[in-house]
Coordinates of C-alpha atoms in Angstrom, one line a residue:
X570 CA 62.4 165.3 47.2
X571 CA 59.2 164.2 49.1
X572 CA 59.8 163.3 52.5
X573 CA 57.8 160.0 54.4
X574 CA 57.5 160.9 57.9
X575 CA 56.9 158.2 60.4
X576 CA 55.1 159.0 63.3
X577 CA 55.0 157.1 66.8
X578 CA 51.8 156.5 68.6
X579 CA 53.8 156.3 71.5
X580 CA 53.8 160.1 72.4
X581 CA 52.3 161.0 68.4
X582 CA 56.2 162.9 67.9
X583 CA 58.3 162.3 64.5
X584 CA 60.1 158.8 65.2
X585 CA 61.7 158.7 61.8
X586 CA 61.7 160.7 58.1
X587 CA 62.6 158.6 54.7
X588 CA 62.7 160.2 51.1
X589 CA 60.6 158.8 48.6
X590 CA 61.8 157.3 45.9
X591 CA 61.7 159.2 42.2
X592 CA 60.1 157.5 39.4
X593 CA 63.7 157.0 37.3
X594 CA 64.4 154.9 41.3
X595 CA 61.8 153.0 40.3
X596 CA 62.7 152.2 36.9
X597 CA 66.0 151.0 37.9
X598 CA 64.9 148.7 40.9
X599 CA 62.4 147.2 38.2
X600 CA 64.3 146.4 35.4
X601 CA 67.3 145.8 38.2
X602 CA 64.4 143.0 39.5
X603 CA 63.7 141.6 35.6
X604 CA 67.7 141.1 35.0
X605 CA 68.2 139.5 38.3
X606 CA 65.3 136.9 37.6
X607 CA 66.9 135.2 34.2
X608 CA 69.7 134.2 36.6
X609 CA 68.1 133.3 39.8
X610 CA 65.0 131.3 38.2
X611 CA 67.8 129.1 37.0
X612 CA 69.3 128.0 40.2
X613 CA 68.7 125.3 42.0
X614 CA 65.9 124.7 44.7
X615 CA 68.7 123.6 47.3
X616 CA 70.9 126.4 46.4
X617 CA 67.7 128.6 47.1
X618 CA 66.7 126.7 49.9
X619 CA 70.9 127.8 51.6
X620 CA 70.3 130.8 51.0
X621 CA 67.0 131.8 52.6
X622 CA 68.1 129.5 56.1
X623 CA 71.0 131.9 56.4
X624 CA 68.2 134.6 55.5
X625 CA 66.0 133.3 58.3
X626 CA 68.9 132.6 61.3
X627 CA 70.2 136.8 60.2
X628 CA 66.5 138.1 60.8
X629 CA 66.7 136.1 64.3
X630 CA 69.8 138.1 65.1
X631 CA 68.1 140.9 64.8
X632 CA 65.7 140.2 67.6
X633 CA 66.2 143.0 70.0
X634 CA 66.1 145.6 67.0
X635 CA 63.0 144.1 65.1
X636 CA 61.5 144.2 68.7
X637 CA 62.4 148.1 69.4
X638 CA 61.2 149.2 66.1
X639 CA 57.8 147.5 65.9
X640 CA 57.3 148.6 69.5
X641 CA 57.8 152.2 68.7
X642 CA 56.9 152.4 64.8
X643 CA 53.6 151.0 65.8
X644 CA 52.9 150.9 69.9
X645 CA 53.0 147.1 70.1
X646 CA 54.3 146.2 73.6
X647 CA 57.9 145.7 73.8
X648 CA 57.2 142.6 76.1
X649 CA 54.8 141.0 72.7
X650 CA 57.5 142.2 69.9
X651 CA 59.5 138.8 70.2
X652 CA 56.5 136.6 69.3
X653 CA 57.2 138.4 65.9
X654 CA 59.9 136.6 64.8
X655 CA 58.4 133.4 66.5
X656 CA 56.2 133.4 64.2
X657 CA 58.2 134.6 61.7
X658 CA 60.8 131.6 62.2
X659 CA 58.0 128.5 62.7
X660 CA 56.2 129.9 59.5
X661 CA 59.6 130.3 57.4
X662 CA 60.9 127.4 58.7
X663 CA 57.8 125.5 57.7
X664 CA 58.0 126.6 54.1
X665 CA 61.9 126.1 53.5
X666 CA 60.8 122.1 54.5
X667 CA 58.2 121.7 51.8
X668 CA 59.5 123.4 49.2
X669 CA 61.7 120.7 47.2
X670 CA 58.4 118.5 47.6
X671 CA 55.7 121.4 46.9
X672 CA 58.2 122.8 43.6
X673 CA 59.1 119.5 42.2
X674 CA 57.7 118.8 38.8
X675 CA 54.3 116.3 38.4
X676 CA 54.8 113.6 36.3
X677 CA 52.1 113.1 33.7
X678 CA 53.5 109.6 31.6
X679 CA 56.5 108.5 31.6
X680 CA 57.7 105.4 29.7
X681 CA 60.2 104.5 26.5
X682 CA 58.5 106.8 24.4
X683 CA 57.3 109.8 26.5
X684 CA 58.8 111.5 29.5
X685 CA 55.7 114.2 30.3
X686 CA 55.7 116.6 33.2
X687 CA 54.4 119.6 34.7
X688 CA 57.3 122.0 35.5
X689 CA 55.8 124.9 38.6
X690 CA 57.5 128.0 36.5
X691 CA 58.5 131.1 38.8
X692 CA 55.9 133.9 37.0
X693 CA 58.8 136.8 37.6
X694 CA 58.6 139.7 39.2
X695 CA 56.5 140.0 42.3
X696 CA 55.4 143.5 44.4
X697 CA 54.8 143.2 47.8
X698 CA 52.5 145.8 49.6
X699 CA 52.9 144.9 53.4
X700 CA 50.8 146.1 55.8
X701 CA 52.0 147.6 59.5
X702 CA 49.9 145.8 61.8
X703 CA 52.3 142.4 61.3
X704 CA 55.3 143.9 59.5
X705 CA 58.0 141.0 59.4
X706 CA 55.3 138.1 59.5
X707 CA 53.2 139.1 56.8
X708 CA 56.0 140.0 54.1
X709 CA 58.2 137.1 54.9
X710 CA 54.9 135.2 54.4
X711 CA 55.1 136.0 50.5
X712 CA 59.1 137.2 50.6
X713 CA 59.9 133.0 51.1
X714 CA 58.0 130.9 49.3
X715 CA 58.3 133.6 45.7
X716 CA 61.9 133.2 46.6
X717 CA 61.9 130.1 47.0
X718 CA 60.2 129.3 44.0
X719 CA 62.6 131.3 42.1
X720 CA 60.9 134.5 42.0
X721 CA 62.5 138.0 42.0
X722 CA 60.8 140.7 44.4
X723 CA 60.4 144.0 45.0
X724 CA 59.1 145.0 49.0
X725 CA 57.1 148.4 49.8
X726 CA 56.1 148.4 53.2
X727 CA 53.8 151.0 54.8
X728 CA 54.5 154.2 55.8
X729 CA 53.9 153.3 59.7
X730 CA 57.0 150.4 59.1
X731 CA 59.7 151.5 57.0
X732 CA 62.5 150.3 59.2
X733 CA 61.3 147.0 58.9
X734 CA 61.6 146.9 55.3
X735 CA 65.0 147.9 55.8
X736 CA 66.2 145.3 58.5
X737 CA 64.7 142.5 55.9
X738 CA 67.1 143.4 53.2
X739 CA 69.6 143.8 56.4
X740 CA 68.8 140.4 57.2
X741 CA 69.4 139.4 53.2
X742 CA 73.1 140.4 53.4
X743 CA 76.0 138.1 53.3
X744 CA 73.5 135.0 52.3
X745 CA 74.6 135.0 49.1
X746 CA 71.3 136.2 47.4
X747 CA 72.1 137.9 43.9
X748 CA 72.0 141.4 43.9
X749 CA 68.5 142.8 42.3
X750 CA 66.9 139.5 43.7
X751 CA 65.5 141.5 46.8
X752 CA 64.8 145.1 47.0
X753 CA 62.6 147.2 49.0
X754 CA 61.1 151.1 48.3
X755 CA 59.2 153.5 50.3
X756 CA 57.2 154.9 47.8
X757 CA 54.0 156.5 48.1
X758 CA 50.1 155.1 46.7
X759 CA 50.8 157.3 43.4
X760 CA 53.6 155.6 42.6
X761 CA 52.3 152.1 43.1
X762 CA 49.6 152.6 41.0
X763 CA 52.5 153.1 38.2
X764 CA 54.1 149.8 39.8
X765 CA 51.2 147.9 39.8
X766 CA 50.3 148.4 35.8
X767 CA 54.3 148.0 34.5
X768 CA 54.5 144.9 32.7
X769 CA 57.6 144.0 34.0
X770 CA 55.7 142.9 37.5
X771 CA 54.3 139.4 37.0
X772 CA 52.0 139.3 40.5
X773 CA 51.0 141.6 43.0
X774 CA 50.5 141.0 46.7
X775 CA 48.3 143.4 48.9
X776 CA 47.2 143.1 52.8
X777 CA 45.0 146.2 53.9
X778 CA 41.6 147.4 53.6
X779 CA 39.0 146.3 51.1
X780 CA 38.7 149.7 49.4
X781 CA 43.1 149.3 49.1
X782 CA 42.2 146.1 47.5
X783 CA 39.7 147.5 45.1
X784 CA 42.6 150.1 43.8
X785 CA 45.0 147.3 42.9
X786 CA 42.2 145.8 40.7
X787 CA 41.9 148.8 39.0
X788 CA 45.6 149.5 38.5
X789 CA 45.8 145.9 37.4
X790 CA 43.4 147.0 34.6
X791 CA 43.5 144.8 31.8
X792 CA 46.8 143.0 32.3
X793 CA 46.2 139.1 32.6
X794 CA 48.2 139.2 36.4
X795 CA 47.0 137.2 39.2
X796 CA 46.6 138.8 42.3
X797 CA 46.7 137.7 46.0
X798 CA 44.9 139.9 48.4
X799 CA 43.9 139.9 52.4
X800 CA 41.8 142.6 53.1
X801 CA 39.3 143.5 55.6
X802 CA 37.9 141.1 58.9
X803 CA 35.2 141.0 61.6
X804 CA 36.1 137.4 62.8
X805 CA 33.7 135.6 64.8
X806 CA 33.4 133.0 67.5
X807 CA 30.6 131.0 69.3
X808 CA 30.8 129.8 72.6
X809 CA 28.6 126.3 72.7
X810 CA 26.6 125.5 76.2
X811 CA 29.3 123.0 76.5
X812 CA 32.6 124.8 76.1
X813 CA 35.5 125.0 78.7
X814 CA 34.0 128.4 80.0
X815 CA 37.5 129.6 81.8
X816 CA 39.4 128.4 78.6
X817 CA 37.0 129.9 75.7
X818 CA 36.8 133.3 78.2
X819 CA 41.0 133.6 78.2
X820 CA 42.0 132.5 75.1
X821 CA 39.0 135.2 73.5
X822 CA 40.1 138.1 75.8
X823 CA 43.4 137.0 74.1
X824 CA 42.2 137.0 70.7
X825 CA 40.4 140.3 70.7
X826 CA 43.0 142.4 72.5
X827 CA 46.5 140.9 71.5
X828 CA 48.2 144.0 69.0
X829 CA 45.2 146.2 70.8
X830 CA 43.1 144.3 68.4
X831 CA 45.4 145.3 65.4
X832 CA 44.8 142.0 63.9
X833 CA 43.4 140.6 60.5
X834 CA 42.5 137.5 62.1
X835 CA 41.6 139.2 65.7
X836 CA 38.1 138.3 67.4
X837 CA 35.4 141.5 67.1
X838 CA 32.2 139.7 67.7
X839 CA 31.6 136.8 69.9
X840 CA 28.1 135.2 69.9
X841 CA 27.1 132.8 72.7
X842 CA 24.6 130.5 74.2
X843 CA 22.3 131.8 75.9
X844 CA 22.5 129.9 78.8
X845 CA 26.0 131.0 79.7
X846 CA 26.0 134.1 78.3
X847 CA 26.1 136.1 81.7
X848 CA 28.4 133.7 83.3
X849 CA 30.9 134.4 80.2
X850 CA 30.3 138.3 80.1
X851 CA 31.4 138.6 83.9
X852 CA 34.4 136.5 83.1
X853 CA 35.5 138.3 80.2
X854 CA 34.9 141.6 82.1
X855 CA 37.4 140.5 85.0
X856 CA 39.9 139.4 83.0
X857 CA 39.7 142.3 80.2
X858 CA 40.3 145.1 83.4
X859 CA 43.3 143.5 84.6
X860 CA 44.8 144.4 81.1
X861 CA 48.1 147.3 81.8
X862 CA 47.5 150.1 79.0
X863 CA 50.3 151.8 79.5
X864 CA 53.7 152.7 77.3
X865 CA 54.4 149.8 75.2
X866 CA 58.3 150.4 75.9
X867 CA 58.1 149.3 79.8
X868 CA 58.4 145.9 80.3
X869 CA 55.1 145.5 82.0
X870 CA 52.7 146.6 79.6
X871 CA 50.5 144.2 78.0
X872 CA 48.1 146.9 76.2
X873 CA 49.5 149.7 73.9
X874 CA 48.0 152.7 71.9
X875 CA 46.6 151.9 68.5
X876 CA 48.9 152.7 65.5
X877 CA 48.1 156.4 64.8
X878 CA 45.4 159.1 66.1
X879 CA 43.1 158.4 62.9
X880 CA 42.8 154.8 63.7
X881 CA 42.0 156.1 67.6
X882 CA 39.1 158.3 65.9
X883 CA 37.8 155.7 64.1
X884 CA 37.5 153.4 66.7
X885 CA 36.2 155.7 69.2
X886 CA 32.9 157.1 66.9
X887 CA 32.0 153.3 65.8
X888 CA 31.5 152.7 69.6
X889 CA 30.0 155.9 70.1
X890 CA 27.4 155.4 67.7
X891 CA 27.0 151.6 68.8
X892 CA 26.2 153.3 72.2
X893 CA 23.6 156.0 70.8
X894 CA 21.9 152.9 69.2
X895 CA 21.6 150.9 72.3
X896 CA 24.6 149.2 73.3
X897 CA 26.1 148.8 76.6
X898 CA 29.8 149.2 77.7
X899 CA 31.0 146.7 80.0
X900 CA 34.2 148.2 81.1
X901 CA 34.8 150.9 83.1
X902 CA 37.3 153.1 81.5
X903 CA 38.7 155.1 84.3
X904 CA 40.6 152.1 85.5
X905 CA 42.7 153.1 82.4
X906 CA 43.8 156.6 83.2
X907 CA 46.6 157.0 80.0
X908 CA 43.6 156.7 77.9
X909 CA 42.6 160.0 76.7
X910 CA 40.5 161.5 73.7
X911 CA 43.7 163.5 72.5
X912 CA 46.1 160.1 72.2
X913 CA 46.0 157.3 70.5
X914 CA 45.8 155.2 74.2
X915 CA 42.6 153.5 73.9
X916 CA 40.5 151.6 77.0
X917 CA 39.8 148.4 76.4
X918 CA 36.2 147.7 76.2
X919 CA 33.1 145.0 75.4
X920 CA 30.2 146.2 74.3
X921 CA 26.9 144.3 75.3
X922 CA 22.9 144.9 74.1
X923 CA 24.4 145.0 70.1
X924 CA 22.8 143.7 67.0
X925 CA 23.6 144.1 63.4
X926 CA 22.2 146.9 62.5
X927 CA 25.0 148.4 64.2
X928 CA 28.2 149.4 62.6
X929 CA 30.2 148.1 65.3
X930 CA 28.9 144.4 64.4
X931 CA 29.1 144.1 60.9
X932 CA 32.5 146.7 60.2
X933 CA 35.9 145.9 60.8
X934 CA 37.2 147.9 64.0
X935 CA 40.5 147.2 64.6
X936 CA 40.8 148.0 68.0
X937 CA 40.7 146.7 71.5
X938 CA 36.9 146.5 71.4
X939 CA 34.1 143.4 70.8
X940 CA 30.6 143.4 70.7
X941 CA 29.7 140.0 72.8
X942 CA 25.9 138.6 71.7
X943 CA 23.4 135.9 73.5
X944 CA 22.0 133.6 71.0
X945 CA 19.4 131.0 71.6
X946 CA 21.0 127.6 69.5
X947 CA 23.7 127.0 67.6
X948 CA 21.3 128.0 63.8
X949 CA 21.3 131.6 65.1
X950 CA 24.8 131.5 65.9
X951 CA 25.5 129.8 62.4
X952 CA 23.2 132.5 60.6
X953 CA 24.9 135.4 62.5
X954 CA 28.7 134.5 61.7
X955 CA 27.5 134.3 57.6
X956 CA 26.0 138.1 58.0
X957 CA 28.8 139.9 57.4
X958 CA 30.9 140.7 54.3
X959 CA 34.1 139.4 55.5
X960 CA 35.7 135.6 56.1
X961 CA 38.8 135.1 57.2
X962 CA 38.8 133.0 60.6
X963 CA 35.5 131.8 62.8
X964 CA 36.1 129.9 66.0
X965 CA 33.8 127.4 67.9
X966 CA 34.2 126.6 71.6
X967 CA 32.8 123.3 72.3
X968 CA 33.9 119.8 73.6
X969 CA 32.3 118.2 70.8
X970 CA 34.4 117.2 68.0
X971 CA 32.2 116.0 65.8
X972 CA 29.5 118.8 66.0
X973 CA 32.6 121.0 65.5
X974 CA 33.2 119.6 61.9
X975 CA 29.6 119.7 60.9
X976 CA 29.2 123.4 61.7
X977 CA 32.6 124.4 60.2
X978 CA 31.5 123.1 56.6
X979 CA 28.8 125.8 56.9
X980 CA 30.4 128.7 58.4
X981 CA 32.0 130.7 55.3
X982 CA 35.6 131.8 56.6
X983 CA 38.8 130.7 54.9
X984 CA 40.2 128.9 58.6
X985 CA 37.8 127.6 60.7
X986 CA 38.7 126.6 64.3
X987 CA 37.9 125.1 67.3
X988 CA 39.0 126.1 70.6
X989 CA 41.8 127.9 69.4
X990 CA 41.6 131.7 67.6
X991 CA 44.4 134.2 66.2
X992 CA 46.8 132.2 65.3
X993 CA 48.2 130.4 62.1
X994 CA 49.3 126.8 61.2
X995 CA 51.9 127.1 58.4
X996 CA 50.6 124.0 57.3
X997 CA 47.2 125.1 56.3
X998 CA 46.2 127.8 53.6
X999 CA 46.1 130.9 55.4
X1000 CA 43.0 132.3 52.8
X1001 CA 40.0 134.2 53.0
X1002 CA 36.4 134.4 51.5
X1003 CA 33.8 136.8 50.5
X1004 CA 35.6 140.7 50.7
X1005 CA 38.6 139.3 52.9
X1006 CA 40.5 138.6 49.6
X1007 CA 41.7 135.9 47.0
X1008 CA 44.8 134.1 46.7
X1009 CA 46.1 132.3 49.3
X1010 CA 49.6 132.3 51.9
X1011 CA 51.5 129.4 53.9
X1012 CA 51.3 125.7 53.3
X1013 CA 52.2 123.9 49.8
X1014 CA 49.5 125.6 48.2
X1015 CA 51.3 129.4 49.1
X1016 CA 53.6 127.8 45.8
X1017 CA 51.1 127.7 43.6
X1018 CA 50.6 131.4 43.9
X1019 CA 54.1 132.1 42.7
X1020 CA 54.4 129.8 40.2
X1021 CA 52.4 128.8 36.7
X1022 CA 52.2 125.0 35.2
X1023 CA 54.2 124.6 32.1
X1024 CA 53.6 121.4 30.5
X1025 CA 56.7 119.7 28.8
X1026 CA 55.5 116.8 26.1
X1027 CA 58.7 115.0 25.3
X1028 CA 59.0 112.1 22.8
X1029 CA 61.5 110.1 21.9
X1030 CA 62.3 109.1 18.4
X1031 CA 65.6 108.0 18.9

C-alpha cells in the first residue's frame, strides 16, 4: 500500500498520511460512476437543483473545519480561510439560479407538424483534477454545474488538500444524492494517466501548470473527449495617468499578495504611467511592509508561508536571478524576521528596474512578489501585457470608461477588468487564452461544457 503524505508549510512536519488507492479501487469507483449515471441523468433538473442547495447549506456548516484545514494543509491565514466558502456559496448559488434556464432545451420549429428541439445531454462521466491553491472554490466550480446538468463525477484533489476532498463528499451526505453519483480518490499522477484514457470518462477537468496540462492531452490520446483546462498566469495591470492612485495602489497590493500570491488570477506584473510611476511605487512600498508574515493559525496574520519548500525555492532563484540581471528590490526584508531560507516563510517583495528579458516578467511566480514597470503611453502598456504566453485576467486603472472598453478589445486575457482585479463574477465565463487553458467555468456557458446538443426531429403523422 503506497502512502500520500501531506505535509504542512506551517512548520514543514507530517500534518496528515492517506493510502492510495489500488487500480481494482479504481475500477470500481468508475464503473460505480457509469451505473450511477443511467439513473441520475434521468432525474429531473428541480430534483437536482434540491439536492445540491442542501449540498451547498452542509459545506457552509462546515465553516470552521474547511477554514482549519486550508489554513494548515496549505499556510493560508486562518483569518482569510472564510472568504473560501464566500466564494464558494455566491458562485454555487449563482449557478443553482440559472440552471433550469441555461439546461432547458432550444426550440428549433414547432408547429402541427413538427415539434424540433435541441436537448443539452449530460456527456457522462466527468474527472476532476483540482488544484490546492483554491481547494473548495475551484472543484465546486466544475462539481455543480456537471451535477447539475446531470453528470456523474469522480473528484482527485491534490496531494497538498486531501481533506478537502473528503469534507466535499462530507458535505454530499444526507442530501439525497445517489450513491456512485459523487466520489472522490487520492490517487497518484500514474494512476490518472490510466483515468484519463478509460473510456468510461466522458470529460476531463484540470487546473495546474501548463506542462500538467500538456500530460492530459497526451493521456487523452486519440479519444474524441473534450477537455477544460486552467493552467498557468502572469496577470497584468496598467495604472493610467488618471487612475484613483490610493485605490489602484490598495486594491493591487491586494491582488498580488492575497494567498501569498498563490493565485491563478493574482497580479505579477504591473506596468504604469510614467508620470506616476514613483508616486505609485512609494505607495505600494508602504502599504506592502505593513503586511504580518507570521503563522497563518494566529488570528492576526494577514501573510502566510507558500505551500511547500519547493514552491519557496522556486520563487526565491526567479528573483535572484531577476536581481543578477538588474533589478531592484523594493522591500526591505528584515522587517519580516520569520522569513528564512530554510522555511517556506517568504518576504514580501516588488521588484523595480525589470524588463522582459527577465524570467521573473514573462514566468508565472506564484508567490508574494511583482515586478512593477514605468511605461511611457498606454501602446507600450498594451504591447507589454500581449508579451507573454499566458491570458487569464488583465486589469486597467483609469476613470475613463470608455477608453477602458477600447483597450480591453485588444488586450488578449479571458477577463478583462477595470478597477477591480482577483476576483470572479459568476456571471461571466471564467476562461482563459493563449497557454492559460481551454474550456471555460461559471456563468450559463460553464453548461455547455458538461453537456452535448442532441437534436430531436419529431413529425407528426397522426
Amino acid at each position: 500500500m503506497t502512502i500520500q503524505k501531506t505535509i504542512t508549510p506551517i512548520d514543514n512536519s507530517v500534518y496528515l498520511e492517506r493510502p492510495l488507492v489500488s487500480d481494482n479501487e479504481i475500477n470500481v469507483v468508475l464503473e460505480n460512476s457509469k451505473k450511477s449515471f443511467n439513473s441520475w441523468r434521468d432525474t429531473t433538473i428541480d430534483e437536482r437543483i434540491i439536492i445540491i442547495n442542501k449540498f451547498i447549506d452542509n459545506l457552509l456548516s462546515l465553516k470552521e473545519e474547511v477554514s482549519k484545514e486550508i489554513c494548515w494543509q496549505i499556510g493560508r491565514p486562518i483569518s482569510q480561510c472564510g472568504n473560501e466558502l464566500r466564494g464558494f456559496e455566491e458562485r454555487s448559488r449563482h449557478m443553482v439560479d440559472i440552471a433550469k434556464t441555461s439546461l432547458e432545451n432550444i426550440p428549433a420549429r414547432k408547429n402541427e407538424e413538427f415539434d424540433n428541439y435541441i436537448f443539452k445531454s449530460p456527456l457522462g462521466v466527468i474527472f476532476v483534477m483540482a488544484p490546492w491553491n483554491y481547494p473548495i472554490i475551484t472543484a465546486t466550480n466544475t462539481i455543480v454545474p456537471a451535477l447539475l446538468a446531470g453528470n456523474s463525477l469522480v473528484l482527485k484533489h491534490s496531494s497538498q488538500t486531501p481533506r478537502c476532498a473528503e469534507l466535499i463528499h462530507k458535505a454530499f451526505e444526507g442530501t439525497g444524492l445517489p450513491e456512485g453519483v459523487f466520489q472522490f480518490i487520492h490517487t497518484n499522477h500514474q494512476a490518472c494517466e490510466k483515468i484519463i484514457a478509460d473510456p468510461r470518462v466522458a470529460h476531463v477537468v484540470f487546473t495546474g501548470s501548463v506542462r500538467g496540462g500538456q500530460e492530459v492531452k497526451k493521456y487523452i490520446g486519440t479519444r474524441f473527449i473534450n477537455v477544460g483546462l486552467e493552467l498557468g498566469g502572469k496577470d497584468p495591470a496598467y495604472v493610467r495617468s488618471d487612475a484613483d492612485l490610493n485605490h489602484a495602489i490598495e486594491n493591487l497590493v491586494d491582488g498580488a499578495l492575497f494567498n501569498s500570491g498563490q493565485s491563478c488570477c493574482g497580479i505579477e506584473r504591473i506596468y504604469v504611467d510614467q508620470s506616476i510611476y514613483n508616486d505609485f511605487i512609494d505607495g505600494f512600498k508602504a502599504i506592502t511592509e505593513k503586511y504580518n508574515l507570521n503563522d497563518p493559525s494566529l488570528e492576526d496574520t494577514n501573510l502566510g508561508p507558500v505551500v511547500r519548500m519547493s514552491a519557496a525555492e522556486f520563487i526565491r532563484a526567479q528573483m535572484n536571478e531577476a536581481e543578477k540581471q538588474g533589478a531592484k528590490r523594493l522591500i526591505d526584508e528584515s522587517k519580516f524576521s520569520i522569513a528564512r531560507e530554510d522555511s517556506c516563510y517568504i518576504a514580501p517583495q516588488v521588484m523595480i528596474n525589470v524588463d522582459h528579458s527577465m524570467r521573473f516578467m514573462m514566468e508565472e511566480t506564484f508567490g508574494p512578489t511583482v515586478g512593477i514597470m514605468p511605461v511611457q503611453n498606454s501602446e507600450e502598456a498594451q504591447r507589454l501585457m500581449n508579451d507573454s504566453p499566458y491570458g487569464l485576467t488583465a486589469s486597467i486603472w483609469t476613470k475613463d470608461l470608455d477608453f477602458a472598453k477600447d483597450f480591453g478589445k485588444n488586450v488578449e486575457t479571458g477577463t478583462f477588468f477595470m478597477n477591480r482585479c482577483d476576483y470572479l463574477d459568476p456571471a461571466l465565463a471564467w476562461t482563459g487564452v493563449k497557454d492559460t487553458g481551454v474550456g471555460c467555468s461559471l456563468s450559463t456557458l460553464a453548461f455547455d461544457q458538461f453537456t452535448r446538443p442532441q437534436s430531436f426531429h419529431l413529425r407528426n403523422v397522426g
